[in-house]
């Protein structure tokens, strides 16, 4: 047998394939939830189904997560370049925006014209708030990318929740200071979610404004101008709310504000659990080392990752922020959450439950040494 024939008979490494490829559109069920809510109420005549979006997040996904279990599959290094360029995955996030706003317009129509009691209107606002909260996550995915269209889409997604500063603060503030006492979006050990929420919202807004102001001044441009990314995002919000109020009337204002607050709360609950108690290591001069997978809580629960564009593989996201969601890998060396985000967000809302579940995990991860933990006293 010739050498050539021997080479041709040599086994080849099979090409890696994303087994989840055609499951990613499941995430679009979230922006469709206002329509699903209406269908369920119409046919089952139970007003509690106006909260279908919230039920999906806090009940359905956790149950299915428990049944399906962990993912356990990550793309190999040589498959990532092709994954990054595959535009199919981008459209799975691009489509979120038109569905998100179609659901918002439909909800406004329901608040004005559908026969709904006040409690049912609140329930629908919670559903729309879930859409807004997961939408901030979609904006998180788009805002990290260098393509101009994706950055504009990120600002448009954020408009519904009045959270445009997130576009600046997350990329240029949180990613720089993550898992340090100086980061308003990194929760400290022993800090309840309800203490963290105002600190993160106000601190993030202040930080984002400082960052954007400094950027514009370096370029010799006025702060209050069309070139200010936060002003652009606020303009989207003002324009969107003005159009909706002009069409449906002032009676929708309380529900618009309630859904925005709900969306922000869902997003900040995810922020809260992503770095709770974790502290980056320091160099000899006292400065913090580059963020590593070990500085974020990781979760590889399959179903919740499908609905959240693998936000739960947060450890790899901070170590490699330019990777698109389909390329993110699980990080076995990082601290692991005991459940997916949907379960952990509910636990975060109940501080005694959260501390019982998480505090010992933080201490165990650092061998019980509080010198390695991000505490409230360390930030003072």
Coordinates of C-alpha atoms in Angstrom, one line a residue:
X1 CA 0.0 0.0 0.0
X2 CA 1.3 3.4 -1.0
X3 CA 1.9 6.3 1.4
X4 CA -0.8 8.3 -0.4
X5 CA -3.4 5.5 0.1
X6 CA -2.4 5.2 3.8
X7 CA -3.0 9.0 4.3
X8 CA -6.3 8.9 2.5
X9 CA -7.4 6.1 4.8
X10 CA -6.5 8.0 8.0
X11 CA -9.4 8.9 10.2
X12 CA -10.5 12.5 10.2
X13 CA -11.8 14.5 13.2
X14 CA -15.6 14.9 12.9
X15 CA -16.7 18.5 12.5
X16 CA -18.3 19.9 15.7
X17 CA -22.0 20.8 15.4
X18 CA -24.1 23.0 17.6
X19 CA -26.7 20.6 18.9
X20 CA -28.8 23.6 20.2
X21 CA -28.7 25.3 16.8
X22 CA -32.4 25.1 16.1
X23 CA -33.5 25.5 19.7
X24 CA -32.3 29.1 20.0
X25 CA -35.5 30.6 18.6
X26 CA -37.2 29.3 21.7
X27 CA -36.1 32.6 23.3
X28 CA -38.6 34.4 21.1
X29 CA -41.4 32.9 23.1
X30 CA -40.7 35.5 25.7
X31 CA -41.6 38.6 23.6
X32 CA -44.6 36.6 22.3
X33 CA -45.9 36.1 25.8
X34 CA -48.3 39.1 25.8
X35 CA -50.1 37.5 22.9
X36 CA -50.0 34.1 24.6
X37 CA -51.4 35.7 27.7
X38 CA -54.4 37.0 25.8
X39 CA -55.1 33.7 24.1
X40 CA -55.0 31.8 27.5
X41 CA -57.3 34.4 29.1
X42 CA -59.6 34.4 26.1
X43 CA -60.0 30.6 26.1
X44 CA -59.6 29.7 29.8
X45 CA -61.3 32.8 31.3
X46 CA -58.8 33.1 34.1
X47 CA -57.2 36.6 34.6
X48 CA -54.1 35.1 36.3
X49 CA -52.9 34.1 32.8
X50 CA -52.3 37.8 32.0
X51 CA -49.1 37.1 34.0
X52 CA -48.1 34.3 31.6
X53 CA -44.7 35.9 30.8
X54 CA -43.9 35.9 34.5
X55 CA -45.1 32.3 34.9
X56 CA -42.9 31.2 32.1
X57 CA -39.8 32.8 33.8
X58 CA -40.4 31.8 37.4
X59 CA -42.3 28.5 37.0
X60 CA -42.2 26.8 33.6
X61 CA -38.5 27.3 32.8
X62 CA -37.3 26.1 36.3
X63 CA -39.4 23.0 36.1
X64 CA -38.2 22.1 32.6
X65 CA -34.6 23.0 33.6
X66 CA -34.9 20.5 36.4
X67 CA -36.1 17.8 34.1
X68 CA -33.6 18.4 31.3
X69 CA -30.6 19.2 33.5
X70 CA -27.2 20.5 32.6
X71 CA -25.9 21.2 29.1
X72 CA -22.4 19.7 29.4
X73 CA -21.4 20.7 25.8
X74 CA -19.2 23.6 24.9
X75 CA -17.8 24.5 21.4
X76 CA -14.1 23.6 20.9
X77 CA -11.7 26.4 20.2
X78 CA -11.4 25.5 16.5
X79 CA -15.2 25.8 16.0
X80 CA -15.5 29.3 17.4
X81 CA -14.4 31.3 14.4
X82 CA -17.1 29.8 12.2
X83 CA -19.7 30.1 15.0
X84 CA -18.9 33.8 15.4
X85 CA -19.5 34.5 11.7
X86 CA -22.7 32.4 11.4
X87 CA -25.4 35.1 10.9
X88 CA -28.2 32.7 11.7
X89 CA -27.5 33.3 15.4
X90 CA -27.6 37.0 15.0
X91 CA -31.1 36.9 13.5
X92 CA -32.2 35.0 16.6
X93 CA -31.5 38.2 18.6
X94 CA -32.4 40.7 15.8
X95 CA -36.0 39.2 15.7
X96 CA -36.5 39.9 19.4
X97 CA -36.8 43.7 18.8
X98 CA -39.9 43.7 16.4
X99 CA -41.6 41.0 18.6
X100 CA -40.8 43.0 21.7
X101 CA -42.4 46.2 20.4
X102 CA -45.4 44.4 18.8
X103 CA -46.1 42.9 22.3
X104 CA -45.8 46.3 24.0
X105 CA -48.2 47.9 21.5
X106 CA -50.6 45.0 22.0
X107 CA -50.4 45.4 25.8
X108 CA -51.2 49.1 25.5
X109 CA -54.3 48.2 23.5
X110 CA -55.3 45.7 26.1
X111 CA -54.8 48.2 29.0
X112 CA -57.2 50.6 27.3
X113 CA -59.7 48.4 25.5
X114 CA -59.8 44.9 27.0
X115 CA -62.2 44.2 29.9
X116 CA -59.6 44.0 32.6
X117 CA -59.6 44.5 36.4
X118 CA -56.8 46.5 38.0
X119 CA -55.1 43.3 39.2
X120 CA -55.2 41.9 35.6
X121 CA -53.6 45.1 34.3
X122 CA -50.8 44.7 36.9
X123 CA -50.4 41.0 35.8
X124 CA -50.0 42.1 32.2
X125 CA -47.5 44.7 33.2
X126 CA -45.5 42.0 34.8
X127 CA -45.6 40.0 31.6
X128 CA -44.4 43.0 29.6
X129 CA -41.8 43.7 32.2
X130 CA -40.4 40.2 31.7
X131 CA -40.2 40.9 28.0
X132 CA -38.3 44.2 28.8
X133 CA -36.0 42.5 31.3
X134 CA -35.0 39.7 28.9
X135 CA -34.8 42.4 26.2
X136 CA -32.1 44.1 28.3
X137 CA -30.3 40.9 28.1
X138 CA -30.7 40.9 24.3
X139 CA -29.4 44.4 24.3
X140 CA -26.5 43.2 26.4
X141 CA -25.6 40.7 23.7
X142 CA -26.0 43.3 20.9
X143 CA -24.2 46.1 22.7
X144 CA -21.0 44.2 23.0
X145 CA -20.5 43.9 19.3
X146 CA -18.6 46.2 17.0
X147 CA -21.2 46.3 14.1
X148 CA -23.0 49.7 14.1
X149 CA -26.4 48.2 13.4
X150 CA -26.2 46.0 16.4
X151 CA -25.3 48.9 18.7
X152 CA -28.3 50.9 17.5
X153 CA -30.5 47.9 18.0
X154 CA -29.2 47.6 21.5
X155 CA -30.3 51.2 22.3
X156 CA -33.7 50.6 20.8
X157 CA -34.2 47.4 22.9
X158 CA -33.3 49.4 26.1
X159 CA -35.8 52.1 25.3
X160 CA -38.8 50.2 26.7
X161 CA -37.3 49.9 30.1
X162 CA -35.9 53.5 30.3
X163 CA -32.4 51.9 30.9
X164 CA -30.4 53.5 28.1
X165 CA -27.3 54.2 30.3
X166 CA -26.8 50.4 30.6
X167 CA -25.4 50.5 27.0
X168 CA -22.5 52.6 28.2
X169 CA -22.1 51.5 31.9
X170 CA -22.1 47.8 31.2
X171 CA -19.4 47.8 28.5
X172 CA -17.1 50.5 29.9
X173 CA -17.8 50.4 33.6
X174 CA -19.0 47.0 34.8
X175 CA -16.6 45.1 32.6
X176 CA -13.6 47.1 33.9
X177 CA -14.5 47.0 37.6
X178 CA -16.4 43.7 37.8
X179 CA -16.0 41.8 41.1
X180 CA -14.5 44.8 42.9
X181 CA -15.9 47.0 45.6
X182 CA -16.0 49.9 43.1
X183 CA -18.5 48.2 40.8
X184 CA -22.1 49.1 41.6
X185 CA -23.3 46.1 39.6
X186 CA -21.3 43.5 41.7
X187 CA -23.2 42.5 44.8
X188 CA -21.3 42.3 48.1
X189 CA -21.4 39.4 50.5
X190 CA -24.3 39.8 52.9
X191 CA -26.0 42.5 50.8
X192 CA -29.6 41.8 50.2
X193 CA -31.1 42.2 46.7
X194 CA -33.3 45.1 48.0
X195 CA -30.2 46.9 49.2
X196 CA -28.3 46.2 46.0
X197 CA -31.1 47.3 43.7
X198 CA -31.0 51.1 44.4
X199 CA -27.2 51.0 44.7
X200 CA -26.8 49.4 41.3
X201 CA -29.4 51.5 39.5
X202 CA -28.2 54.9 40.9
X203 CA -24.5 53.9 40.9
X204 CA -24.8 52.6 37.3
X205 CA -26.5 55.7 36.1
X206 CA -23.9 58.0 37.7
X207 CA -21.0 55.9 36.4
X208 CA -22.4 55.6 32.9
X209 CA -22.9 59.4 32.7
X210 CA -19.3 60.0 34.0
X211 CA -17.9 57.6 31.4
X212 CA -19.8 59.1 28.5
X213 CA -19.0 62.7 29.6
X214 CA -15.3 61.9 29.7
X215 CA -15.4 60.3 26.3
X216 CA -17.1 63.3 24.7
X217 CA -14.8 65.8 26.4
X218 CA -11.7 63.9 25.2
X219 CA -13.0 64.3 21.6
X220 CA -13.8 68.0 22.2
X221 CA -17.6 67.5 21.8
X222 CA -20.4 68.9 23.9
X223 CA -21.9 66.6 26.5
X224 CA -25.5 67.4 25.7
X225 CA -25.4 66.5 22.0
X226 CA -26.6 63.9 19.5
X227 CA -23.3 62.1 19.9
X228 CA -23.9 61.2 23.5
X229 CA -24.9 57.5 23.6
X230 CA -27.0 57.9 26.7
X231 CA -28.8 61.0 25.4
X232 CA -29.5 58.9 22.2
X233 CA -31.0 56.1 24.3
X234 CA -33.1 58.5 26.4
X235 CA -34.4 60.1 23.2
X236 CA -35.5 56.7 22.0
X237 CA -37.4 56.2 25.3
X238 CA -39.0 59.6 25.2
X239 CA -40.0 59.2 21.6
X240 CA -41.4 55.7 22.1
X241 CA -43.5 56.7 25.2
X242 CA -44.7 59.9 23.5
X243 CA -46.0 57.9 20.5
X244 CA -47.7 55.3 22.7
X245 CA -49.4 58.0 24.8
X246 CA -50.5 59.9 21.8
X247 CA -52.1 56.8 20.4
X248 CA -53.6 55.2 23.5
X249 CA -53.9 58.1 25.9
X250 CA -52.5 59.0 29.3
X251 CA -54.2 56.1 31.1
X252 CA -51.3 53.8 29.9
X253 CA -48.6 55.8 31.8
X254 CA -48.8 53.9 35.1
X255 CA -48.6 50.6 33.3
X256 CA -45.7 51.7 31.1
X257 CA -43.8 52.8 34.2
X258 CA -44.7 49.6 36.1
X259 CA -43.5 47.4 33.3
X260 CA -40.2 49.4 33.0
X261 CA -39.6 49.0 36.8
X262 CA -40.3 45.2 36.5
X263 CA -37.9 44.9 33.6
X264 CA -35.2 46.8 35.5
X265 CA -35.8 44.6 38.5
X266 CA -35.4 41.4 36.5
X267 CA -32.2 42.7 35.0
X268 CA -30.7 43.8 38.3
X269 CA -31.7 40.5 39.9
X270 CA -29.5 38.8 37.3
X271 CA -26.7 41.3 38.0
X272 CA -27.1 40.6 41.7
X273 CA -26.5 36.9 41.4
X274 CA -23.8 37.0 38.7
X275 CA -20.9 38.2 41.0
X276 CA -22.4 37.9 44.5
X277 CA -19.5 38.0 47.1
X278 CA -16.8 37.4 44.5
X279 CA -13.6 39.5 44.6
X280 CA -10.9 39.6 41.9
X281 CA -7.4 38.8 43.0
X282 CA -4.9 41.7 43.5
X283 CA -1.3 42.2 42.3
X284 CA 1.4 43.2 44.6
X285 CA 0.8 46.9 44.0
X286 CA -2.8 46.5 45.1
X287 CA -4.4 46.7 41.6
X288 CA -6.8 44.1 40.5
X289 CA -5.8 41.4 38.0
X290 CA -7.7 40.9 34.7
X291 CA -11.2 39.4 35.2
X292 CA -11.1 35.6 35.0
X293 CA -13.9 33.0 34.8
X294 CA -13.4 32.5 38.5
X295 CA -14.8 36.0 39.1
X296 CA -18.4 35.2 38.0
X297 CA -20.9 32.6 39.0
X298 CA -21.5 30.1 36.3
X299 CA -24.6 28.0 35.4
X300 CA -24.8 25.4 32.7
X301 CA -28.5 24.6 33.0
X302 CA -29.6 24.0 29.4
X303 CA -33.2 25.3 29.1
X304 CA -32.7 28.6 30.9
X305 CA -29.5 29.2 28.9
X306 CA -31.6 28.9 25.7
X307 CA -34.0 31.5 26.8
X308 CA -31.3 33.9 28.1
X309 CA -28.8 33.6 25.2
X310 CA -26.4 31.8 27.4
X311 CA -26.1 34.7 29.9
X312 CA -25.6 32.0 32.5
X313 CA -22.2 31.1 31.0
X314 CA -21.3 34.5 32.5
X315 CA -17.8 33.4 33.5
X316 CA -16.7 33.0 29.9
X317 CA -18.5 36.2 28.9
X318 CA -16.4 38.3 31.3
X319 CA -13.2 36.5 30.4
X320 CA -13.9 36.8 26.6
X321 CA -16.5 39.6 26.2
X322 CA -16.3 39.7 22.4
X323 CA -17.6 36.2 22.1
X324 CA -21.2 35.9 20.8
X325 CA -23.6 34.0 22.9
X326 CA -23.5 30.8 20.8
X327 CA -19.7 30.6 21.3
X328 CA -19.6 30.9 25.1
X329 CA -18.3 27.9 26.9
X330 CA -19.1 26.6 30.4
X331 CA -16.4 27.2 33.0
X332 CA -16.0 24.2 35.4
X333 CA -13.3 26.1 37.3
X334 CA -15.7 28.9 38.1
X335 CA -18.0 28.9 41.1
X336 CA -21.2 27.1 40.2
X337 CA -24.8 28.2 40.9
X338 CA -27.0 25.4 42.3
X339 CA -29.8 26.3 39.8
X340 CA -30.5 28.4 36.7
X341 CA -31.1 32.1 36.8
X342 CA -34.9 31.7 36.8
X343 CA -34.8 29.9 40.2
X344 CA -32.0 32.0 41.6
X345 CA -33.8 35.3 40.8
X346 CA -36.8 34.2 42.8
X347 CA -34.4 33.2 45.7
X348 CA -32.7 36.7 45.4
X349 CA -36.1 38.4 46.1
X350 CA -36.3 36.5 49.4
X351 CA -33.1 37.5 51.3
X352 CA -33.2 34.8 54.0
X353 CA -33.6 32.1 51.4
X354 CA -30.8 33.6 49.3
X355 CA -28.3 33.8 52.2
X356 CA -29.1 30.2 53.3
X357 CA -28.4 29.0 49.7
X358 CA -25.5 31.2 48.7
X359 CA -23.5 32.5 51.7
X360 CA -21.9 29.1 52.5
X361 CA -21.0 28.6 48.8
X362 CA -19.1 31.9 48.8
X363 CA -17.2 31.0 51.9
X364 CA -16.5 27.5 50.8
X365 CA -15.2 28.8 47.4
X366 CA -12.7 31.0 49.3
X367 CA -11.9 28.4 52.0
X368 CA -13.7 30.4 54.6
X369 CA -11.3 33.4 54.4
X370 CA -13.2 36.7 54.3
X371 CA -10.0 38.5 53.1
X372 CA -10.9 37.1 49.6
X373 CA -14.5 38.0 49.7
X374 CA -16.2 41.2 48.4
X375 CA -17.9 42.5 51.5
X376 CA -19.8 45.6 52.4
X377 CA -17.1 46.7 54.9
X378 CA -14.5 46.4 52.2
X379 CA -16.3 49.0 50.2
X380 CA -16.5 51.6 53.0

